[in-house]
Amino acid sequence: MESGYVTTPFGRRPMSLGMLASQQLAETIEPGIKRSKWKLFRAICEARPALGVTDRALTVLDALLTFYPDDEISEERGLIVFPSNAQLSLRARGMTPATLRRHLAVLVEAGLILRKDSANGKRYARRDRAGAIGEAFGFSVAPLLARAVEIESLAAAAVADRELVRATRERLTVCRRDISKLIAAAIEEGVPGDWEQISMLFRDLVLRLPRVASAGALTALLDEMGLLREEAVNLLERQVKIKKMDANESQIERHKQNSNPDSRSELEPSFETKQGAKAAADNDPVAGPQDEPRLKHQGPSGRKPPMADPATGHGLKSFPLGLVLQACPQIHDYGPGGTIGNWRDLMSAAVVVRSMLGVSPSAYEEACAGMGPENAATVIACILERGGHINSPGGYLRNLTRRTERGEFAIGPMLMALVRANGGVRRVAG
């Protein structure tokens, strides 16, 4: 700063600690530093929200910079501009004097300019015999030069944030389109699943989408929509695989021939089922009488229905452990040592909770076989979280297992409803 000492404002304008801090900052300009005034002004426009200035205040700053004689701001060329209010008002698009003074105060408070007032408050410069400016009174742009690096960093961060918001909005638009068309296709094709619940969740997410939002808010909504889209795709892919398996089985059945013309098995399908069950029992050395219901359920080929066999890849999709724990925080208390760090801890806690809720071992074993151990433990955690709304946890679990085998149950909507009830989705890893 040219004066080298603290200056106080003229008239009734009070001195503040902010003004003192700005004057001290202006004295820390690095030797030889210079910046293009218009590039620096554009950076200030980009970082305007972070700097706490209004667009009208930037209009006044633009007018002030037009009075600086050179394109580059540097200490060698001086840092004081001294236009009158009348001239400054003309270059500020005809701004009224009262409005002009108010926005000049905003720029001073934001630490972008400094006042260097004369004894009578007038703005002028004293020149020597050669016409060079010896001392000037007006507004100092020294803070712009002292804060140049900070302003440029804030501008770069604002540009990056704007680009992130734009990219996230584009991804949200694509995700919304995907979910809408997947739901329409599922309803038109009659795909089994709780599509009404999925549609309600989708409408709720769309209504929560604000017109103006930060990157963090948009990312959280994109996370929820991504989970919903994955659930819809999972249900549709499962139906496609079922149709492929049905088509393959029908092709095999069309090529079957009965080499024994005296056989009565074609007229007695129930007898054929028993024969198939017996054949499967003969081929299974560890099968016993207690396995007969299982073999009957498997059918003549000894296979379980596609939706109930995890090995076929048609079972429920497992969600990240972090998302499960966020949706069902109560399950933490039943883990080993009162915490859950992996899937094994969650399954151990589910066994404890199963016993506490009165769910029979057979019901839980059927759930593990039909859903997979991880998904069965997840469902137990959800039942614990909604314990006050479920009268018979064991019957409820058996019903969900049957619906899973028919391809009519999805864990995603249940988890997302609990996540929203517990405060929304955060980015988690599981």
Tab-separated table of C-alpha atoms in Angstrom:
chain	number	residue	atom	x	y	z
A	1	MET	CA	0.000	0.000	0.000
A	2	GLU	CA	1.353	3.385	-0.994
A	3	SER	CA	0.717	5.281	2.220
A	4	GLY	CA	2.556	2.844	4.468
A	5	TYR	CA	0.319	3.673	7.426
A	6	VAL	CA	-3.242	3.042	8.597
A	7	THR	CA	-5.882	5.385	7.181
A	8	THR	CA	-9.345	5.931	8.650
A	9	PRO	CA	-12.485	6.815	6.671
A	10	PHE	CA	-13.671	10.404	6.302
A	11	GLY	CA	-16.800	11.766	7.983
A	12	ARG	CA	-19.164	9.651	10.029
A	13	ARG	CA	-18.112	6.349	8.484
A	14	PRO	CA	-16.705	4.214	11.328
A	15	MET	CA	-13.435	2.306	11.325
A	16	SER	CA	-13.707	-1.494	11.641
A	17	LEU	CA	-11.396	-4.430	12.237
A	18	GLY	CA	-12.187	-5.648	8.728
A	19	MET	CA	-10.868	-2.405	7.247
A	20	LEU	CA	-7.725	-2.679	9.354
A	21	ALA	CA	-7.193	-6.288	8.235
A	22	SER	CA	-7.651	-5.282	4.582
A	23	GLN	CA	-5.077	-2.499	4.936
A	24	GLN	CA	-2.586	-4.890	6.523
A	25	LEU	CA	-3.198	-7.425	3.741
A	26	ALA	CA	-2.647	-4.757	1.093
A	27	GLU	CA	0.811	-4.118	2.524
A	28	THR	CA	1.863	-7.763	1.867
A	29	ILE	CA	1.945	-7.508	-1.932
A	30	GLU	CA	4.787	-9.584	-3.337
A	31	PRO	CA	7.428	-7.506	-5.151
A	32	GLY	CA	7.048	-7.499	-8.926
A	33	ILE	CA	3.576	-9.081	-8.963
A	34	LYS	CA	1.203	-7.823	-11.652
A	35	ARG	CA	-2.137	-8.930	-13.068
A	36	SER	CA	-4.321	-8.030	-16.029
A	37	LYS	CA	-7.143	-6.004	-14.508
A	38	TRP	CA	-9.807	-7.472	-16.795
A	39	LYS	CA	-8.721	-11.099	-16.314
A	40	LEU	CA	-8.711	-10.488	-12.576
A	41	PHE	CA	-12.163	-8.883	-12.831
A	42	ARG	CA	-13.504	-11.945	-14.676
A	43	ALA	CA	-12.093	-14.167	-11.914
A	44	ILE	CA	-13.897	-12.008	-9.337
A	45	CYS	CA	-17.135	-12.440	-11.297
A	46	GLU	CA	-16.672	-16.240	-11.252
A	47	ALA	CA	-15.960	-16.248	-7.491
A	48	ARG	CA	-18.679	-13.698	-6.649
A	49	PRO	CA	-20.694	-15.925	-4.242
A	50	ALA	CA	-17.558	-16.891	-2.307
A	51	LEU	CA	-16.438	-13.254	-2.066
A	52	GLY	CA	-19.825	-12.071	-0.808
A	53	VAL	CA	-20.463	-9.307	-3.343
A	54	THR	CA	-23.515	-8.519	-5.453
A	55	ASP	CA	-23.727	-8.126	-9.203
A	56	ARG	CA	-24.443	-4.404	-8.778
A	57	ALA	CA	-21.297	-4.041	-6.668
A	58	LEU	CA	-19.349	-5.685	-9.494
A	59	THR	CA	-20.786	-3.076	-11.870
A	60	VAL	CA	-19.249	-0.385	-9.657
A	61	LEU	CA	-15.912	-2.248	-9.533
A	62	ASP	CA	-15.970	-2.497	-13.332
A	63	ALA	CA	-16.452	1.276	-13.529
A	64	LEU	CA	-13.623	1.872	-11.035
A	65	LEU	CA	-11.189	-0.276	-13.060
A	66	THR	CA	-11.877	1.786	-16.192
A	67	PHE	CA	-10.206	4.718	-14.397
A	68	TYR	CA	-7.008	2.721	-13.854
A	69	PRO	CA	-4.716	3.960	-16.655
A	70	ASP	CA	-3.014	0.651	-17.614
A	71	ASP	CA	-4.253	-2.829	-18.502
A	72	GLU	CA	-2.015	-4.399	-15.848
A	73	ILE	CA	-2.275	-3.575	-12.142
A	74	SER	CA	1.129	-3.183	-10.494
A	75	GLU	CA	2.719	-1.180	-7.693
A	76	GLU	CA	5.078	0.532	-10.146
A	77	ARG	CA	2.164	2.218	-11.934
A	78	GLY	CA	0.321	3.186	-8.746
A	79	LEU	CA	-2.730	1.638	-7.103
A	80	ILE	CA	-5.037	4.635	-6.478
A	81	VAL	CA	-7.960	5.720	-8.690
A	82	PHE	CA	-9.688	9.011	-7.875
A	83	PRO	CA	-12.829	9.539	-9.995
A	84	SER	CA	-15.581	11.852	-8.817
A	85	ASN	CA	-18.985	10.415	-7.967
A	86	ALA	CA	-20.452	12.080	-11.065
A	87	GLN	CA	-17.955	10.436	-13.439
A	88	LEU	CA	-18.166	7.106	-11.618
A	89	SER	CA	-21.975	7.170	-11.843
A	90	LEU	CA	-21.818	7.720	-15.618
A	91	ARG	CA	-19.517	4.726	-16.137
A	92	ALA	CA	-21.682	2.641	-13.784
A	93	ARG	CA	-24.605	2.821	-16.245
A	94	GLY	CA	-26.160	5.885	-14.652
A	95	MET	CA	-26.343	4.505	-11.095
A	96	THR	CA	-27.797	6.979	-8.584
A	97	PRO	CA	-25.393	8.534	-6.029
A	98	ALA	CA	-27.044	6.819	-3.038
A	99	THR	CA	-26.893	3.394	-4.723
A	100	LEU	CA	-23.309	4.093	-5.798
A	101	ARG	CA	-22.205	4.849	-2.227
A	102	ARG	CA	-23.935	1.720	-0.930
A	103	HIS	CA	-22.158	-0.585	-3.375
A	104	LEU	CA	-18.817	1.120	-2.806
A	105	ALA	CA	-19.277	0.248	0.878
A	106	VAL	CA	-19.995	-3.391	-0.124
A	107	LEU	CA	-16.719	-3.560	-2.056
A	108	VAL	CA	-14.807	-2.124	0.922
A	109	GLU	CA	-16.442	-4.595	3.337
A	110	ALA	CA	-15.611	-7.482	0.984
A	111	GLY	CA	-11.942	-6.455	1.063
A	112	LEU	CA	-11.678	-5.766	-2.679
A	113	ILE	CA	-10.869	-2.064	-2.498
A	114	LEU	CA	-9.656	0.368	0.185
A	115	ARG	CA	-10.538	3.970	0.857
A	116	LYS	CA	-7.706	6.475	1.064
A	117	ASP	CA	-9.546	9.623	2.054
A	118	SER	CA	-8.083	13.115	2.055
A	119	ALA	CA	-8.545	15.598	4.872
A	120	ASN	CA	-11.759	16.963	3.344
A	121	GLY	CA	-12.941	13.666	1.812
A	122	LYS	CA	-12.310	14.792	-1.778
A	123	ARG	CA	-10.666	12.546	-4.374
A	124	TYR	CA	-7.710	14.069	-6.187
A	125	ALA	CA	-4.005	13.661	-6.935
A	126	ARG	CA	-1.029	15.948	-6.347
A	127	ARG	CA	1.420	16.137	-9.213
A	128	ASP	CA	5.003	17.354	-9.322
A	129	ARG	CA	6.446	19.837	-11.820
A	130	ALA	CA	6.994	17.037	-14.356
A	131	GLY	CA	3.321	16.036	-14.167
A	132	ALA	CA	3.927	12.754	-12.313
A	133	ILE	CA	1.496	11.847	-9.523
A	134	GLY	CA	3.129	12.344	-6.136
A	135	GLU	CA	0.196	11.515	-3.848
A	136	ALA	CA	-3.396	10.516	-4.615
A	137	PHE	CA	-6.582	10.224	-2.580
A	138	GLY	CA	-9.487	7.996	-3.610
A	139	PHE	CA	-9.845	4.207	-3.842
A	140	SER	CA	-6.906	1.789	-3.683
A	141	VAL	CA	-7.044	-1.443	-5.715
A	142	ALA	CA	-4.116	-2.868	-3.726
A	143	PRO	CA	-6.317	-5.627	-2.172
A	144	LEU	CA	-6.997	-6.986	-5.683
A	145	LEU	CA	-3.287	-7.443	-6.260
A	146	ALA	CA	-2.636	-8.821	-2.757
A	147	ARG	CA	-5.490	-11.344	-3.080
A	148	ALA	CA	-4.909	-12.233	-6.743
A	149	VAL	CA	-3.887	-15.846	-6.053
A	150	GLU	CA	-6.787	-16.369	-3.637
A	151	ILE	CA	-9.295	-14.873	-6.092
A	152	GLU	CA	-8.025	-17.043	-8.943
A	153	SER	CA	-8.256	-20.166	-6.750
A	154	LEU	CA	-11.836	-19.315	-5.742
A	155	ALA	CA	-12.738	-18.738	-9.383
A	156	ALA	CA	-11.259	-22.105	-10.436
A	157	ALA	CA	-13.192	-23.851	-7.639
A	158	ALA	CA	-16.423	-22.112	-8.699
A	159	VAL	CA	-15.924	-23.189	-12.319
A	160	ALA	CA	-15.229	-26.786	-11.250
A	161	ASP	CA	-18.300	-26.819	-9.017
A	162	ARG	CA	-20.450	-25.450	-11.838
A	163	GLU	CA	-19.186	-28.132	-14.195
A	164	LEU	CA	-19.880	-30.803	-11.569
A	165	VAL	CA	-23.439	-29.524	-11.134
A	166	ARG	CA	-23.940	-29.550	-14.910
A	167	ALA	CA	-22.584	-33.095	-15.292
A	168	THR	CA	-24.614	-34.340	-12.306
A	169	ARG	CA	-27.813	-32.801	-13.709
A	170	GLU	CA	-27.167	-34.529	-17.038
A	171	ARG	CA	-26.708	-37.868	-15.272
A	172	LEU	CA	-29.887	-37.242	-13.284
A	173	THR	CA	-31.795	-36.539	-16.498
A	174	VAL	CA	-30.578	-39.797	-18.056
A	175	CYS	CA	-31.343	-41.725	-14.855
A	176	ARG	CA	-34.882	-40.255	-14.664
A	177	ARG	CA	-35.517	-41.214	-18.288
A	178	ASP	CA	-34.215	-44.754	-17.720
A	179	ILE	CA	-36.349	-45.352	-14.615
A	180	SER	CA	-39.490	-43.950	-16.237
A	181	LYS	CA	-39.167	-46.147	-19.325
A	182	LEU	CA	-38.150	-49.243	-17.360
A	183	ILE	CA	-41.243	-48.925	-15.155
A	184	ALA	CA	-43.457	-48.426	-18.231
A	185	ALA	CA	-41.933	-51.491	-19.922
A	186	ALA	CA	-42.376	-53.625	-16.793
A	187	ILE	CA	-46.028	-52.673	-16.393
A	188	GLU	CA	-46.726	-53.229	-20.097
A	189	GLU	CA	-45.021	-56.638	-20.109
A	190	GLY	CA	-46.577	-57.696	-16.794
A	191	VAL	CA	-43.243	-58.327	-15.080
A	192	PRO	CA	-43.733	-59.553	-11.469
A	193	GLY	CA	-42.631	-57.063	-8.817
A	194	ASP	CA	-43.820	-54.252	-6.587
A	195	TRP	CA	-43.849	-51.710	-9.414
A	196	GLU	CA	-46.424	-49.528	-7.702
A	197	GLN	CA	-44.023	-48.992	-4.778
A	198	ILE	CA	-41.136	-48.337	-7.172
A	199	SER	CA	-43.254	-45.760	-9.038
A	200	MET	CA	-44.136	-44.011	-5.770
A	201	LEU	CA	-40.449	-43.859	-4.780
A	202	PHE	CA	-39.577	-42.479	-8.205
A	203	ARG	CA	-42.232	-39.746	-8.011
A	204	ASP	CA	-41.002	-38.810	-4.531
A	205	LEU	CA	-37.424	-38.444	-5.785
A	206	VAL	CA	-38.527	-36.312	-8.737
A	207	LEU	CA	-40.507	-33.991	-6.463
A	208	ARG	CA	-37.442	-33.553	-4.228
A	209	LEU	CA	-35.325	-32.351	-7.166
A	210	PRO	CA	-34.814	-28.579	-6.592
A	211	ARG	CA	-34.575	-25.987	-9.350
A	212	VAL	CA	-31.330	-24.631	-7.901
A	213	ALA	CA	-29.213	-27.080	-5.911
A	214	SER	CA	-25.637	-27.631	-4.867
A	215	ALA	CA	-23.491	-30.431	-6.231
A	216	GLY	CA	-23.781	-32.315	-2.916
A	217	ALA	CA	-27.600	-32.286	-2.946
A	218	LEU	CA	-27.723	-33.420	-6.567
A	219	THR	CA	-25.202	-36.199	-5.902
A	220	ALA	CA	-27.307	-37.513	-3.002
A	221	LEU	CA	-30.416	-37.612	-5.232
A	222	LEU	CA	-28.413	-39.291	-7.992
A	223	ASP	CA	-27.331	-41.987	-5.509
A	224	GLU	CA	-30.947	-42.750	-4.602
A	225	MET	CA	-32.084	-42.744	-8.233
A	226	GLY	CA	-29.168	-44.997	-9.154
A	227	LEU	CA	-30.250	-47.542	-6.546
A	228	LEU	CA	-33.820	-47.405	-7.847
A	229	ARG	CA	-32.657	-47.891	-11.436
A	230	GLU	CA	-30.473	-50.853	-10.424
A	231	GLU	CA	-33.439	-52.440	-8.659
A	232	ALA	CA	-35.679	-51.998	-11.711
A	233	VAL	CA	-32.995	-53.406	-14.046
A	234	ASN	CA	-32.445	-56.338	-11.678
A	235	LEU	CA	-36.140	-57.261	-11.738
A	236	LEU	CA	-36.349	-56.995	-15.525
A	237	GLU	CA	-33.151	-59.000	-16.107
A	238	ARG	CA	-34.444	-61.688	-13.783
A	239	GLN	CA	-37.631	-61.949	-15.875
A	240	VAL	CA	-35.600	-62.168	-19.100
A	241	LYS	CA	-33.534	-65.044	-17.661
A	242	ILE	CA	-36.686	-66.861	-16.555
A	243	LYS	CA	-38.129	-66.610	-20.076
A	244	LYS	CA	-34.877	-67.920	-21.564
A	245	MET	CA	-34.889	-70.893	-19.187
A	246	ASP	CA	-38.545	-71.612	-19.950
A	247	ALA	CA	-37.806	-71.490	-23.678
A	248	ASN	CA	-34.845	-73.870	-23.298
A	249	GLU	CA	-36.886	-76.313	-21.223
A	250	SER	CA	-39.754	-76.269	-23.751
A	251	GLN	CA	-37.312	-77.019	-26.581
A	252	ILE	CA	-35.923	-79.992	-24.640
A	253	GLU	CA	-39.415	-81.288	-23.888
A	254	ARG	CA	-40.407	-81.181	-27.572
A	255	HIS	CA	-37.547	-83.581	-28.395
A	256	LYS	CA	-38.498	-86.159	-25.715
A	257	GLN	CA	-39.531	-89.562	-27.044
A	258	ASN	CA	-40.999	-92.501	-25.189
A	259	SER	CA	-39.120	-95.635	-26.239
A	260	ASN	CA	-41.478	-97.877	-24.293
A	261	PRO	CA	-44.878	-97.989	-26.056
A	262	ASP	CA	-46.425	-99.891	-23.140
A	263	SER	CA	-45.496	-97.249	-20.592
A	264	ARG	CA	-48.368	-95.503	-18.809
A	265	SER	CA	-46.250	-92.612	-17.477
A	266	GLU	CA	-47.615	-90.186	-20.106
A	267	LEU	CA	-51.119	-90.744	-18.753
A	268	GLU	CA	-50.059	-90.395	-15.091
A	269	PRO	CA	-48.078	-87.187	-14.517
A	270	SER	CA	-48.294	-87.569	-10.749
A	271	PHE	CA	-46.719	-91.012	-10.994
A	272	GLU	CA	-44.025	-89.569	-13.263
A	273	THR	CA	-43.217	-86.961	-10.610
A	274	LYS	CA	-42.812	-89.649	-7.999
A	275	GLN	CA	-40.574	-91.606	-10.329
A	276	GLY	CA	-38.482	-88.492	-10.883
A	277	ALA	CA	-38.249	-87.895	-7.177
A	278	LYS	CA	-37.225	-91.474	-6.613
A	279	ALA	CA	-34.613	-91.264	-9.338
A	280	ALA	CA	-33.208	-88.114	-7.776
A	281	ALA	CA	-33.120	-89.862	-4.393
A	282	ASP	CA	-31.304	-92.794	-5.946
A	283	ASN	CA	-28.726	-90.470	-7.475
A	284	ASP	CA	-28.218	-88.593	-4.194
A	285	PRO	CA	-26.363	-90.833	-1.722
A	286	VAL	CA	-27.071	-88.555	1.243
A	287	ALA	CA	-30.779	-88.108	0.561
A	288	GLY	CA	-33.150	-89.703	3.021
A	289	PRO	CA	-36.871	-89.798	3.733
A	290	GLN	CA	-36.729	-86.320	5.219
A	291	ASP	CA	-35.446	-85.024	1.841
A	292	GLU	CA	-38.501	-86.253	-0.084
A	293	PRO	CA	-40.417	-82.933	0.135
A	294	ARG	CA	-37.320	-81.105	-1.098
A	295	LEU	CA	-36.930	-83.495	-4.029
A	296	LYS	CA	-40.583	-83.171	-4.929
A	297	HIS	CA	-40.192	-79.421	-4.884
A	298	GLN	CA	-37.156	-79.684	-7.139
A	299	GLY	CA	-39.101	-81.561	-9.773
A	300	PRO	CA	-38.131	-84.377	-12.148
A	301	SER	CA	-34.768	-82.876	-13.067
A	302	GLY	CA	-33.689	-82.416	-9.448
A	303	ARG	CA	-33.413	-78.640	-9.890
A	304	LYS	CA	-34.944	-75.953	-7.712
A	305	PRO	CA	-37.005	-73.188	-9.306
A	306	PRO	CA	-34.715	-70.570	-10.815
A	307	MET	CA	-35.727	-67.803	-8.411
A	308	ALA	CA	-34.931	-69.892	-5.335
A	309	ASP	CA	-31.503	-71.212	-6.307
A	310	PRO	CA	-28.710	-68.689	-5.596
A	311	ALA	CA	-26.243	-70.750	-7.640
A	312	THR	CA	-28.170	-70.054	-10.854
A	313	GLY	CA	-27.601	-66.331	-10.513
A	314	HIS	CA	-31.321	-65.484	-10.412
A	315	GLY	CA	-31.512	-64.635	-6.711
A	316	LEU	CA	-31.922	-61.244	-5.082
A	317	LYS	CA	-29.161	-58.724	-5.588
A	318	SER	CA	-27.043	-57.983	-2.517
A	319	PHE	CA	-26.709	-54.307	-1.602
A	320	PRO	CA	-23.597	-52.663	-0.083
A	321	LEU	CA	-23.125	-53.404	3.616
A	322	GLY	CA	-22.756	-49.688	4.375
A	323	LEU	CA	-26.186	-48.989	2.873
A	324	VAL	CA	-27.767	-51.825	4.886
A	325	LEU	CA	-26.273	-50.506	8.142
A	326	GLN	CA	-27.417	-46.976	7.320
A	327	ALA	CA	-30.959	-48.193	6.697
A	328	CYS	CA	-30.996	-50.477	9.776
A	329	PRO	CA	-28.828	-48.911	12.508
A	330	GLN	CA	-30.456	-50.960	15.311
A	331	ILE	CA	-28.741	-54.143	14.116
A	332	HIS	CA	-25.392	-52.686	15.294
A	333	ASP	CA	-26.290	-53.466	18.924
A	334	TYR	CA	-26.472	-57.215	18.230
A	335	GLY	CA	-23.164	-57.624	16.407
A	336	PRO	CA	-20.075	-59.150	18.039
A	337	GLY	CA	-18.802	-56.590	20.530
A	338	GLY	CA	-21.691	-54.244	19.728
A	339	THR	CA	-20.447	-53.413	16.221
A	340	ILE	CA	-20.680	-54.777	12.679
A	341	GLY	CA	-17.662	-54.562	10.400
A	342	ASN	CA	-18.386	-57.150	7.710
A	343	TRP	CA	-21.068	-59.478	6.347
A	344	ARG	CA	-20.124	-62.269	8.752
A	345	ASP	CA	-20.835	-59.952	11.704
A	346	LEU	CA	-24.188	-59.020	10.176
A	347	MET	CA	-25.184	-62.664	9.699
A	348	SER	CA	-24.163	-63.452	13.291
A	349	ALA	CA	-26.280	-60.540	14.511
A	350	ALA	CA	-29.195	-61.747	12.350
A	351	VAL	CA	-29.141	-65.142	14.104
A	352	VAL	CA	-29.411	-63.395	17.485
A	353	VAL	CA	-32.196	-61.097	16.282
A	354	ARG	CA	-34.012	-64.019	14.658
A	355	SER	CA	-34.212	-65.787	17.993
A	356	MET	CA	-35.238	-62.591	19.782
A	357	LEU	CA	-38.054	-61.912	17.304
A	358	GLY	CA	-39.385	-65.457	17.610
A	359	VAL	CA	-38.590	-66.487	14.031
A	360	SER	CA	-38.223	-70.247	13.809
A	361	PRO	CA	-34.933	-71.767	12.609
A	362	SER	CA	-36.722	-73.442	9.705
A	363	ALA	CA	-38.161	-70.123	8.476
A	364	TYR	CA	-34.740	-68.512	8.582
A	365	GLU	CA	-33.117	-71.489	6.815
A	366	GLU	CA	-35.710	-71.287	4.053
A	367	ALA	CA	-35.007	-67.578	3.706
A	368	CYS	CA	-31.257	-68.231	3.438
A	369	ALA	CA	-31.870	-70.872	0.765
A	370	GLY	CA	-34.280	-68.710	-1.237
A	371	MET	CA	-32.643	-65.305	-0.886
A	372	GLY	CA	-29.038	-66.028	-0.015
A	373	PRO	CA	-27.461	-65.643	3.462
A	374	GLU	CA	-26.585	-61.950	3.004
A	375	ASN	CA	-30.048	-60.985	1.801
A	376	ALA	CA	-31.743	-63.055	4.524
A	377	ALA	CA	-29.667	-61.226	7.151
A	378	THR	CA	-30.586	-57.914	5.499
A	379	VAL	CA	-34.296	-58.747	5.673
A	380	ILE	CA	-33.970	-59.694	9.368
A	381	ALA	CA	-32.319	-56.300	9.997
A	382	CYS	CA	-35.199	-54.558	8.181
A	383	ILE	CA	-37.777	-56.511	10.214
A	384	LEU	CA	-35.979	-55.451	13.417
A	385	GLU	CA	-36.045	-51.819	12.272
A	386	ARG	CA	-39.805	-52.025	11.606
A	387	GLY	CA	-40.555	-54.286	14.539
A	388	GLY	CA	-43.420	-52.132	15.800
A	389	HIS	CA	-45.327	-52.525	12.515
A	390	ILE	CA	-45.030	-56.315	12.059
A	391	ASN	CA	-47.229	-58.607	14.172
A	392	SER	CA	-45.682	-61.931	13.151
A	393	PRO	CA	-42.033	-61.655	12.065
A	394	GLY	CA	-41.798	-65.375	11.288
A	395	GLY	CA	-44.885	-65.384	9.066
A	396	TYR	CA	-43.728	-62.179	7.403
A	397	LEU	CA	-40.323	-63.722	6.618
A	398	ARG	CA	-41.922	-66.869	5.169
A	399	ASN	CA	-44.181	-64.714	2.993
A	400	LEU	CA	-41.196	-62.732	1.671
A	401	THR	CA	-39.360	-65.994	0.938
A	402	ARG	CA	-42.309	-67.290	-1.109
A	403	ARG	CA	-42.543	-63.993	-2.972
A	404	THR	CA	-38.805	-64.155	-3.693
A	405	GLU	CA	-39.172	-67.599	-5.231
A	406	ARG	CA	-41.921	-66.216	-7.496
A	407	GLY	CA	-39.799	-63.189	-8.398
A	408	GLU	CA	-42.240	-60.744	-6.761
A	409	PHE	CA	-40.053	-59.328	-3.973
A	410	ALA	CA	-37.198	-56.784	-4.120
A	411	ILE	CA	-35.138	-55.565	-1.168
A	412	GLY	CA	-34.218	-52.221	-2.756
A	413	PRO	CA	-37.492	-50.324	-2.089
A	414	MET	CA	-37.583	-51.577	1.522
A	415	LEU	CA	-33.990	-50.407	2.142
A	416	MET	CA	-34.535	-47.025	0.478
A	417	ALA	CA	-37.680	-46.347	2.514
A	418	LEU	CA	-35.744	-47.032	5.734
A	419	VAL	CA	-32.818	-44.880	4.548
A	420	ARG	CA	-35.145	-41.941	3.929
A	421	ALA	CA	-36.767	-42.453	7.334
A	422	ASN	CA	-33.285	-42.327	8.929
A	423	GLY	CA	-32.220	-39.090	7.261
A	424	GLY	CA	-31.430	-39.714	3.596
A	425	VAL	CA	-28.663	-41.372	1.575
A	426	ARG	CA	-25.013	-40.518	2.043
A	427	ARG	CA	-22.175	-41.876	-0.075
A	428	VAL	CA	-21.167	-45.139	1.570
A	429	ALA	CA	-18.962	-48.040	0.683
A	430	GLY	CA	-19.769	-51.582	1.550
